[in-house]
Coordinates of C-alpha atoms in Angstrom, one line a residue:
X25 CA 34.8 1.4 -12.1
X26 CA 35.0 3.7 -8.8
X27 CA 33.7 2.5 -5.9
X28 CA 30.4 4.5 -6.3
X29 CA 29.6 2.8 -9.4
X30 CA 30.3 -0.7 -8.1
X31 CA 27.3 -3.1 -7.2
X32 CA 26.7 -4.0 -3.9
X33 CA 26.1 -7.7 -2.5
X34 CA 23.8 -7.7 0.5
X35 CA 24.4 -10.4 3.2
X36 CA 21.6 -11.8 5.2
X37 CA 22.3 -13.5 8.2
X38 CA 19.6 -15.6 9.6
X39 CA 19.5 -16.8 13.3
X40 CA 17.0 -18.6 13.7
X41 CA 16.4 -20.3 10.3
X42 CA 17.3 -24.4 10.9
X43 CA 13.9 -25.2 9.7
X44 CA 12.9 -22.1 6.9
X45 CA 11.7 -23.9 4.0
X46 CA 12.9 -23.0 0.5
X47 CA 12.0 -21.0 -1.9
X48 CA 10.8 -18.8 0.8
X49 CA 9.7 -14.8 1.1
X50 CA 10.9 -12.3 3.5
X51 CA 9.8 -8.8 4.0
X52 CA 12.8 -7.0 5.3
X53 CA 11.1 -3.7 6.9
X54 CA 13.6 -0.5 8.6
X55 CA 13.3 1.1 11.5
X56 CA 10.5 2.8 9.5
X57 CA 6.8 1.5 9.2
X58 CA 6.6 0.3 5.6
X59 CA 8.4 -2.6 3.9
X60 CA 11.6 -2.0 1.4
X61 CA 12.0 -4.9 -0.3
X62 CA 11.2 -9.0 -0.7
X63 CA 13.9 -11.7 -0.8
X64 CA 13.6 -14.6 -2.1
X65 CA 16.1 -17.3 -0.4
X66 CA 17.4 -20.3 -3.0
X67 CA 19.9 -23.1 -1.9
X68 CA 23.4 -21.7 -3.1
X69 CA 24.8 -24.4 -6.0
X70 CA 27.2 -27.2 -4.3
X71 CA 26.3 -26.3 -0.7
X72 CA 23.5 -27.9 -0.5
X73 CA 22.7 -32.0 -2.0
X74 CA 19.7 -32.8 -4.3
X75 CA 16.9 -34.3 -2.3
X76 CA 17.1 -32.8 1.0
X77 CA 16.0 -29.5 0.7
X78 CA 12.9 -28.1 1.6
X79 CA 14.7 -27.0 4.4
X80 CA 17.8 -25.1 5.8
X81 CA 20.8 -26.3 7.6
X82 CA 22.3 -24.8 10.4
X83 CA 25.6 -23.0 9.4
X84 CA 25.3 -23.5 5.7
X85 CA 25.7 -20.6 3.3
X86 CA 22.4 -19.9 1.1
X87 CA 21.9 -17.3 -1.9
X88 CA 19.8 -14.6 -1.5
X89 CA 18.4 -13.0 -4.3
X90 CA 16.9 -9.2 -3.5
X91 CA 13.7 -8.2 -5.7
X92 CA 14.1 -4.3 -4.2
X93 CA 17.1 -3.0 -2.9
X94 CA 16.9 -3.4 0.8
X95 CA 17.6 -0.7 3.6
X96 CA 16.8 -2.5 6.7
X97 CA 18.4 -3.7 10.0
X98 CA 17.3 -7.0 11.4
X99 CA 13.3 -7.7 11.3
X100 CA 11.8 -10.7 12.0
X101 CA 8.7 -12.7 9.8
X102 CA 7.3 -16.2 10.9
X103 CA 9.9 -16.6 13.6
X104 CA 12.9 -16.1 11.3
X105 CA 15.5 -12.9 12.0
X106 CA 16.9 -11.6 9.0
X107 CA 19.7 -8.7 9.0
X108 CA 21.3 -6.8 6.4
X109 CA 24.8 -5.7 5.7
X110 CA 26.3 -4.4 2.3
X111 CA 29.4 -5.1 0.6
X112 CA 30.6 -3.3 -2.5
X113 CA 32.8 -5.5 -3.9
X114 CA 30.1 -7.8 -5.7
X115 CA 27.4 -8.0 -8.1
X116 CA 24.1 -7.0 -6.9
X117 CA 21.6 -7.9 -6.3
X118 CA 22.9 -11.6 -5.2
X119 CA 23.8 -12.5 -1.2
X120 CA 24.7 -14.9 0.9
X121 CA 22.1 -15.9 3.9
X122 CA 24.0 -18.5 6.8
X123 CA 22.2 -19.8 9.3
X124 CA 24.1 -19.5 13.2
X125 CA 21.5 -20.8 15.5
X126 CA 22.1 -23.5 18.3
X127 CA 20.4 -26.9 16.3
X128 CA 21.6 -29.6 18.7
X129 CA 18.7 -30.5 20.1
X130 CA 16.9 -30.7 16.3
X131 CA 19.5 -32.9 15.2
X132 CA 19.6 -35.1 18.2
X133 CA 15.6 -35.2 16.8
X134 CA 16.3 -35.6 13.0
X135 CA 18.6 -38.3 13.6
X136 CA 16.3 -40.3 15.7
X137 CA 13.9 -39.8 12.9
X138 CA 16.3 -40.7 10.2
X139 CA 17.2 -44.3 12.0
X140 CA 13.5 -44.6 12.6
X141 CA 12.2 -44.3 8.6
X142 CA 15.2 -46.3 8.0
X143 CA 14.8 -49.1 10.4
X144 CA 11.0 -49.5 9.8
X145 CA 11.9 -49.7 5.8
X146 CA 14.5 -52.5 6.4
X147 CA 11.3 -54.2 8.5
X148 CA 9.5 -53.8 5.6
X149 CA 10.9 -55.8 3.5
X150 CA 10.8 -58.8 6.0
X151 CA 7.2 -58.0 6.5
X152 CA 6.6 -57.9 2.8
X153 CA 8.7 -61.3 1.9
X154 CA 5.9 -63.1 5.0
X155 CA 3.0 -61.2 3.4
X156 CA 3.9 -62.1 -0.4
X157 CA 3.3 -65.6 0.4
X158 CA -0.3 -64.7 0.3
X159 CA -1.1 -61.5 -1.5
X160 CA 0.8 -61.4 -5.1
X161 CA 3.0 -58.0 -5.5
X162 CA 1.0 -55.9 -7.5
X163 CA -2.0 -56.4 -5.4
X164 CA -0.3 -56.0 -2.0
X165 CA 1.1 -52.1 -3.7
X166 CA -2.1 -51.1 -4.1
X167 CA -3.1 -52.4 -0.9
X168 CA -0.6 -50.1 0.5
X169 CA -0.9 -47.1 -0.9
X170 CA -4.7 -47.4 -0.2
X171 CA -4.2 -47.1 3.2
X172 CA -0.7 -44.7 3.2
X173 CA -3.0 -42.4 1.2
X174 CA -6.1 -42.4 3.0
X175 CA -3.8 -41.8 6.3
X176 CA -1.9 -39.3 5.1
X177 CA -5.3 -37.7 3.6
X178 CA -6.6 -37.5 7.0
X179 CA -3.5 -35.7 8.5
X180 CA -3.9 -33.1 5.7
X181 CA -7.3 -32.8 6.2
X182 CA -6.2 -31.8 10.3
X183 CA -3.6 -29.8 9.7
X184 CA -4.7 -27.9 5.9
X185 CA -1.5 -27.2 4.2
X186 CA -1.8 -25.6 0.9
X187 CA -2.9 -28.2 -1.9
X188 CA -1.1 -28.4 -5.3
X189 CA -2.8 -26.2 -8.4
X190 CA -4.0 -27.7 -11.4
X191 CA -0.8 -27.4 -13.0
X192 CA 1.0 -29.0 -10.7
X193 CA -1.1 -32.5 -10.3
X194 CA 0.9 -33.7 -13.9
X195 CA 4.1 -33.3 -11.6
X196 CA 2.7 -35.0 -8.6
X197 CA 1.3 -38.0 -11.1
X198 CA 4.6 -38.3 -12.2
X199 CA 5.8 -39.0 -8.9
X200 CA 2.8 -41.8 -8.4
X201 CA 3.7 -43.7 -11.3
X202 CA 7.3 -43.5 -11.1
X203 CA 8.0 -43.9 -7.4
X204 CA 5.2 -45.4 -6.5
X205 CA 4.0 -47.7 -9.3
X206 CA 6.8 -49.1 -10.7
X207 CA 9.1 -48.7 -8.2
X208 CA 7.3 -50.3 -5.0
X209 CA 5.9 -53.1 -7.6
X210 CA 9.4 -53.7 -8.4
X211 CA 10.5 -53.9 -5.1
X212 CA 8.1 -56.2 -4.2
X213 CA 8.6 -58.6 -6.8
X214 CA 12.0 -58.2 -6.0
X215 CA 11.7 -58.8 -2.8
X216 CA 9.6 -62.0 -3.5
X217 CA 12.0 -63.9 -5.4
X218 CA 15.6 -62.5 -3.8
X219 CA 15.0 -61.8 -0.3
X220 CA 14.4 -59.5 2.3
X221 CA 17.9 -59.4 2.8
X222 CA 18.7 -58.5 -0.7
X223 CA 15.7 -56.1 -0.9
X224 CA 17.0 -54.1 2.0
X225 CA 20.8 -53.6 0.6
X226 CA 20.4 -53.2 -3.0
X227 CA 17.9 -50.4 -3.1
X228 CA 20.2 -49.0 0.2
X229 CA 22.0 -47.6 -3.0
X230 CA 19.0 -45.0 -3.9
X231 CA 21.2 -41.7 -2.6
X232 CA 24.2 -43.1 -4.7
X233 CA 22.0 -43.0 -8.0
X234 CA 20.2 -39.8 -7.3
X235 CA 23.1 -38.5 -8.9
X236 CA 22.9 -39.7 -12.2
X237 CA 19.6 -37.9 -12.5
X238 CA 20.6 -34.6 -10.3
X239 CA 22.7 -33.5 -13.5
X240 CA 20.0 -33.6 -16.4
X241 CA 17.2 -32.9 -13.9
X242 CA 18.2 -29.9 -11.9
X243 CA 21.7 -29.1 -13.4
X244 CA 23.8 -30.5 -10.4
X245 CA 26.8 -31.7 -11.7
X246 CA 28.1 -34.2 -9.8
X247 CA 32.4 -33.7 -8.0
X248 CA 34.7 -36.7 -8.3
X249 CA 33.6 -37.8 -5.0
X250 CA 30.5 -38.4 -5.5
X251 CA 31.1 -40.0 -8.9
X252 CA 33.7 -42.2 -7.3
X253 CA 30.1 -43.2 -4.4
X254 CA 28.4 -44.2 -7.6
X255 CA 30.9 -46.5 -9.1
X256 CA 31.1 -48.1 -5.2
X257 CA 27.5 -48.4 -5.3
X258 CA 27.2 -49.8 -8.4
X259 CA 29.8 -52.1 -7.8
X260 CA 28.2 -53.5 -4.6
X261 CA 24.6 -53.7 -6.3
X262 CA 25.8 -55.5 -9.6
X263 CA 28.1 -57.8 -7.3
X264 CA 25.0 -58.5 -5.2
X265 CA 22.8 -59.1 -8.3
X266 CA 24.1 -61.4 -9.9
X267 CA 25.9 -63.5 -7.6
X268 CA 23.3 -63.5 -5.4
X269 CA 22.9 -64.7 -1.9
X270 CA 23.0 -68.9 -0.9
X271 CA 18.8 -68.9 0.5
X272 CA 16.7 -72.0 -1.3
X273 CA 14.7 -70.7 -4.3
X274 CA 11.9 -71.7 -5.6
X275 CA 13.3 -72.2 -9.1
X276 CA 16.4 -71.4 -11.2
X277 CA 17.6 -67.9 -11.9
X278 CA 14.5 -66.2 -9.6
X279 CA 17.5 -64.7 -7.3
X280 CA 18.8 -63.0 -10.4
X281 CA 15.5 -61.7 -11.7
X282 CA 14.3 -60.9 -8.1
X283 CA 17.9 -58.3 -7.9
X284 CA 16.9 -56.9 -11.2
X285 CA 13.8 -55.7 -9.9
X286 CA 15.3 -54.4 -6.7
X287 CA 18.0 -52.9 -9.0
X288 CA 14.7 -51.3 -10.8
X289 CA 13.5 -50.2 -7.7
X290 CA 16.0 -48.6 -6.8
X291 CA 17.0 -46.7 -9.6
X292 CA 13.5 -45.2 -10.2
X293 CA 13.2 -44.2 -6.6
X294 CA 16.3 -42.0 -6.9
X295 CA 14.4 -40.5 -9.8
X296 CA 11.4 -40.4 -8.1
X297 CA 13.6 -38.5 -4.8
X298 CA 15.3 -36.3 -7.1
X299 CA 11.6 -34.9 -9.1
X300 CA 10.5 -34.9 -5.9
X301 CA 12.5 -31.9 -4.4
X302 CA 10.8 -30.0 -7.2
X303 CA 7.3 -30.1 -5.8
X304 CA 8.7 -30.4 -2.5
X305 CA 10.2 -26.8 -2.9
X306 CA 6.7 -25.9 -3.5
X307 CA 4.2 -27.7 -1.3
X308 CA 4.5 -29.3 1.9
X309 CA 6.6 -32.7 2.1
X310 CA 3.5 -34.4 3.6
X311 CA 1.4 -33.3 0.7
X312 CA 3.5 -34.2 -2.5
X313 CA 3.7 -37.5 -0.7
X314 CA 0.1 -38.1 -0.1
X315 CA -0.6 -37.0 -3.6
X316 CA 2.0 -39.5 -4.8
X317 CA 0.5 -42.6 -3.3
X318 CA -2.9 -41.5 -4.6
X319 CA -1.9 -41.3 -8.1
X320 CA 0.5 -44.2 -7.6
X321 CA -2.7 -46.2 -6.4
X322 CA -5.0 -45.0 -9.4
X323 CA -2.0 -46.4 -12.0
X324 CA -1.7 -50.3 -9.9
X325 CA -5.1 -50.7 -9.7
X326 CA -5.5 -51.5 -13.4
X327 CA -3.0 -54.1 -13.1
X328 CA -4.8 -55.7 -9.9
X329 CA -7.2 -57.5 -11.7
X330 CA -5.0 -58.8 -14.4
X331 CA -2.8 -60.0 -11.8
X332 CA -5.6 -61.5 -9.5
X333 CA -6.6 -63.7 -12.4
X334 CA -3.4 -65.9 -13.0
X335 CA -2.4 -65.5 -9.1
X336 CA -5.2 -65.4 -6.8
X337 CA -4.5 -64.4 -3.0
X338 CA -4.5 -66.7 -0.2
X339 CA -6.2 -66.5 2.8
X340 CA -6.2 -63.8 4.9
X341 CA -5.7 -64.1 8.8
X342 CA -5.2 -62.0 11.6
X343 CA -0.8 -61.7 10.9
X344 CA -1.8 -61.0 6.9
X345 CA -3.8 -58.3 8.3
X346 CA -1.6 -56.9 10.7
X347 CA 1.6 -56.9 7.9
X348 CA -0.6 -55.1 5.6
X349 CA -1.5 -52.2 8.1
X350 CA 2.4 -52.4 8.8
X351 CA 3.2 -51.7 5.5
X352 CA 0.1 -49.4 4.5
X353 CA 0.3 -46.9 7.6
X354 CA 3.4 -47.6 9.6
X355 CA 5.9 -47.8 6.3
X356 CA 4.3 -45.5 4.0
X357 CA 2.8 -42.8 6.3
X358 CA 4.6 -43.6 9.4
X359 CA 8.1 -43.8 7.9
X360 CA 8.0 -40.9 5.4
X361 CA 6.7 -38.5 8.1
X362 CA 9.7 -39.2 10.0
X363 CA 12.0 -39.5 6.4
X364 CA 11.1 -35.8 5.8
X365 CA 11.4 -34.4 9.8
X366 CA 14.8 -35.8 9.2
X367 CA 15.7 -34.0 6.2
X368 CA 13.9 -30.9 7.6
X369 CA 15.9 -31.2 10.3
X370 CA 19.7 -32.5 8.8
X371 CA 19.1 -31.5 5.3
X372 CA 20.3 -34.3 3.0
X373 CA 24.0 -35.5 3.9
X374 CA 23.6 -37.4 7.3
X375 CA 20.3 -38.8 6.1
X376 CA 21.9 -40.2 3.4
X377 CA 24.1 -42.0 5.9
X378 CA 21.5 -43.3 8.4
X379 CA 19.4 -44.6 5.2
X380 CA 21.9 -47.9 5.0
X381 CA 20.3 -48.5 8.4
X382 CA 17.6 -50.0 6.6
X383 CA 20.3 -52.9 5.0
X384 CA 20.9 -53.6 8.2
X385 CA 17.8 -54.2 9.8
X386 CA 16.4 -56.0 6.8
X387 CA 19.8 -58.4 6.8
X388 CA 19.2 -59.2 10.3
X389 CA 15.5 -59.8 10.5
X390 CA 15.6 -61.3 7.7
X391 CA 18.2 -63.8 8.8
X392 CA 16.8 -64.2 12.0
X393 CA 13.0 -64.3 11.1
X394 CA 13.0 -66.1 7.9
X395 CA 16.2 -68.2 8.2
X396 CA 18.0 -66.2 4.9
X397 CA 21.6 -67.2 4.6
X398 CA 23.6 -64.2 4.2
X399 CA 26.5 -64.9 1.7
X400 CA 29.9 -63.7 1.5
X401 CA 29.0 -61.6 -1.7
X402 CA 26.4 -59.7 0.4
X403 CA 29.0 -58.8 3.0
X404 CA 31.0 -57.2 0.3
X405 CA 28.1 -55.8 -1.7
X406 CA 27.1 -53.8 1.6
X407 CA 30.7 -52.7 2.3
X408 CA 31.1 -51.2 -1.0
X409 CA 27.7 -49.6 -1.0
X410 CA 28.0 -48.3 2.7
X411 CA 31.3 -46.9 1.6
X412 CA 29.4 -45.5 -0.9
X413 CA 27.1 -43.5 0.4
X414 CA 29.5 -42.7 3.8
X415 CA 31.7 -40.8 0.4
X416 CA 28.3 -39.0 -0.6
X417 CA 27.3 -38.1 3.1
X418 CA 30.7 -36.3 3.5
X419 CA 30.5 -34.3 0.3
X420 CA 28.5 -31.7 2.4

């Protein structure tokens, strides 16, 4: 083939792009008045880990599929400057797009964020353990995602981002009943009978297991490395789970059915993180979360009454009150907002690392607040699983 018959590749080269969500459109327009083409910008396979991604990184590499051939020179759309080169030694019409601008100060800003979602989840689960003594589990979900959705419902309502269509709201129950149904009831069951301690480093191992539905899911094949941060993570969950930690019980064997539940929890929240980048590609973060805790609060609020009947709550005093606003608005909308201002910000690798702040926080408070004794097999649980996700965090 000569080189006028050979396709061209066209490279985009954004500068200012660190927080461009994806997909996204750009009109690329010449020196002339009317537009040439439309791009649409995709995260390129391997450069980029499932469940960050509605945003860009600084200085990664992104595909760039052209739906006109483009003529222009550098244009600029919603703060974003594009330019365009041609190379004729590859197929056409797929690019490259890499981002070059100065993020220092937005990572400075998504890692604050990062520790701050993490650190107010490890809370959480000290906050939920004190709580639980009063309000049974199911109850105290609903409870929660009552008041994360009507928060998050007034935010949306301020700022009016675009709202899922029809044929989305079967994704976005999904997401209810799998991340926030079944997963935050098992936590908090889990939580109940384990410890906060426990509840804070077991389902630390979410971004480990995100893997093992990345492949079927989305078609993201996992490398040796991060096959090698699962078996760590796994090994330091299971050795966790079933020897447990040396805090009194109230009966025999609830430490080992309280970790299955947390091992649930976590498991189904990686599912729950990995389905989520889908509508996440498409909608606003803060609304596939709100429309998650609604629908995850229409599926527990069957099981309220059921569980109401064989375990009525306690009374409820001003610190009951407080822990539920705590874990209604401060860890559901709160601590999401600044989960996904993280992300936007990092994209998914260093998150992943900050996340086993939450083991952390929830090990101390919980030994310090409650009086948990933290055994030796929790020690070496949380090594393995920090290893774990430190290995997934630096297959960037």
């Amino acid at each position: 083939m000569s080189s006028e018959q050979r396709p061209e590749r066209v490279s985009a080269y954004a500068v200012v792009a660190p927080t461009l969500p994806t997909p996204t459109m750009v009109t690329l327009r010449p020196r002339a008045l009317r537009p040439v083409s439309l791009l649409t910008i995709h995260p390129l396979p391997g450069r980029v880990h499932v469940g960050s991604p509605n945003a860009f990184q600084a200085s990664k590499v992104y595909s760039v599929n052209f739906l006109n051939r483009p003529t222009s020179l550098p244009s600029q759309r919603g703060g974003v400057t594009t330019g365009v080169s041609r190379q004729p030694d590859a197929p056409y019409p797929t690019g490259t797009m890499s981002t070059s601008a100065d993020t220092r100060g937005p990572s400075i800003d998504g890692i604050v964020s990062g520790l701050g979602a993490a650190s107010i989840w490890g809370g959480m689960y000290v906050v939920s353990r004190m709580v639980l003594e009063v309000i049974p589990p199911v109850t105290l979900v609903f409870m929660r995602l009552v008041l994360g959705t009507i928060t998050l419902a007034i935010v949306i309502r301020l700022t009016a981002p675009r709202l899922p269509s029809r044929g989305d709201l079967k994704l976005m129950a999904s997401l209810g009943l799998v991340g926030m149904c079944i997963s935050l009831v098992a936590q908090f069951a889990g939580t109940h009978l384990a410890g906060a301690a426990n509840g804070a480093l077991i389902t630390s191992a979410t971004p480990a297991f995100m893997l093992v539905f990345a492949w079927p899911i989305l078609g993201t094949r996992p490398t040796i490395r991060q096959v090698g941060a699962l078996i760590l993570a796994t090994t330091g969950v299971l050795i966790v789970t079933l020897v447990g930690t040396d805090a009194p019980t109230e009966a025999p064997g609830s430490h080992l059915a309280g970790n299955t539940f947390l091992l649930v929890a976590a498991v189904t929240w990686a599912l729950y993180s990995v389905l989520g980048g889908r509508a996440s590609s498409r909608y606003d973060a803060l609304v596939t979360t709100a429309y998650a805790t609604g629908f995850g609060a229409l599926f527990t609020l069957p099981l309220v009454p059921w569980e109401l009947a064989s375990t009525p709550m306690g009374s409820l005093d001003w610190p009951v009150w407080t822990g539920i606003l705590y874990l209604g608005i401060v860890s559901t909308a709160g601590a999401f907002y600044l989960w996904n201002r993280s992300i936007a910000r990092l994209g998914a690798s260093l998150p992943g690392l900050l996340f086993f702040a939450q083991p952390v926080v929830g090990g101390l408070l919980g030994a310090t607040v409650l009086g948990e004794v933290l055994s030796t097999s929790f020690f070496i649980g949380g090594a393995l699983v920090a290893s774990a996700v430190v290995l997934s965090a630096r297959e960037t």
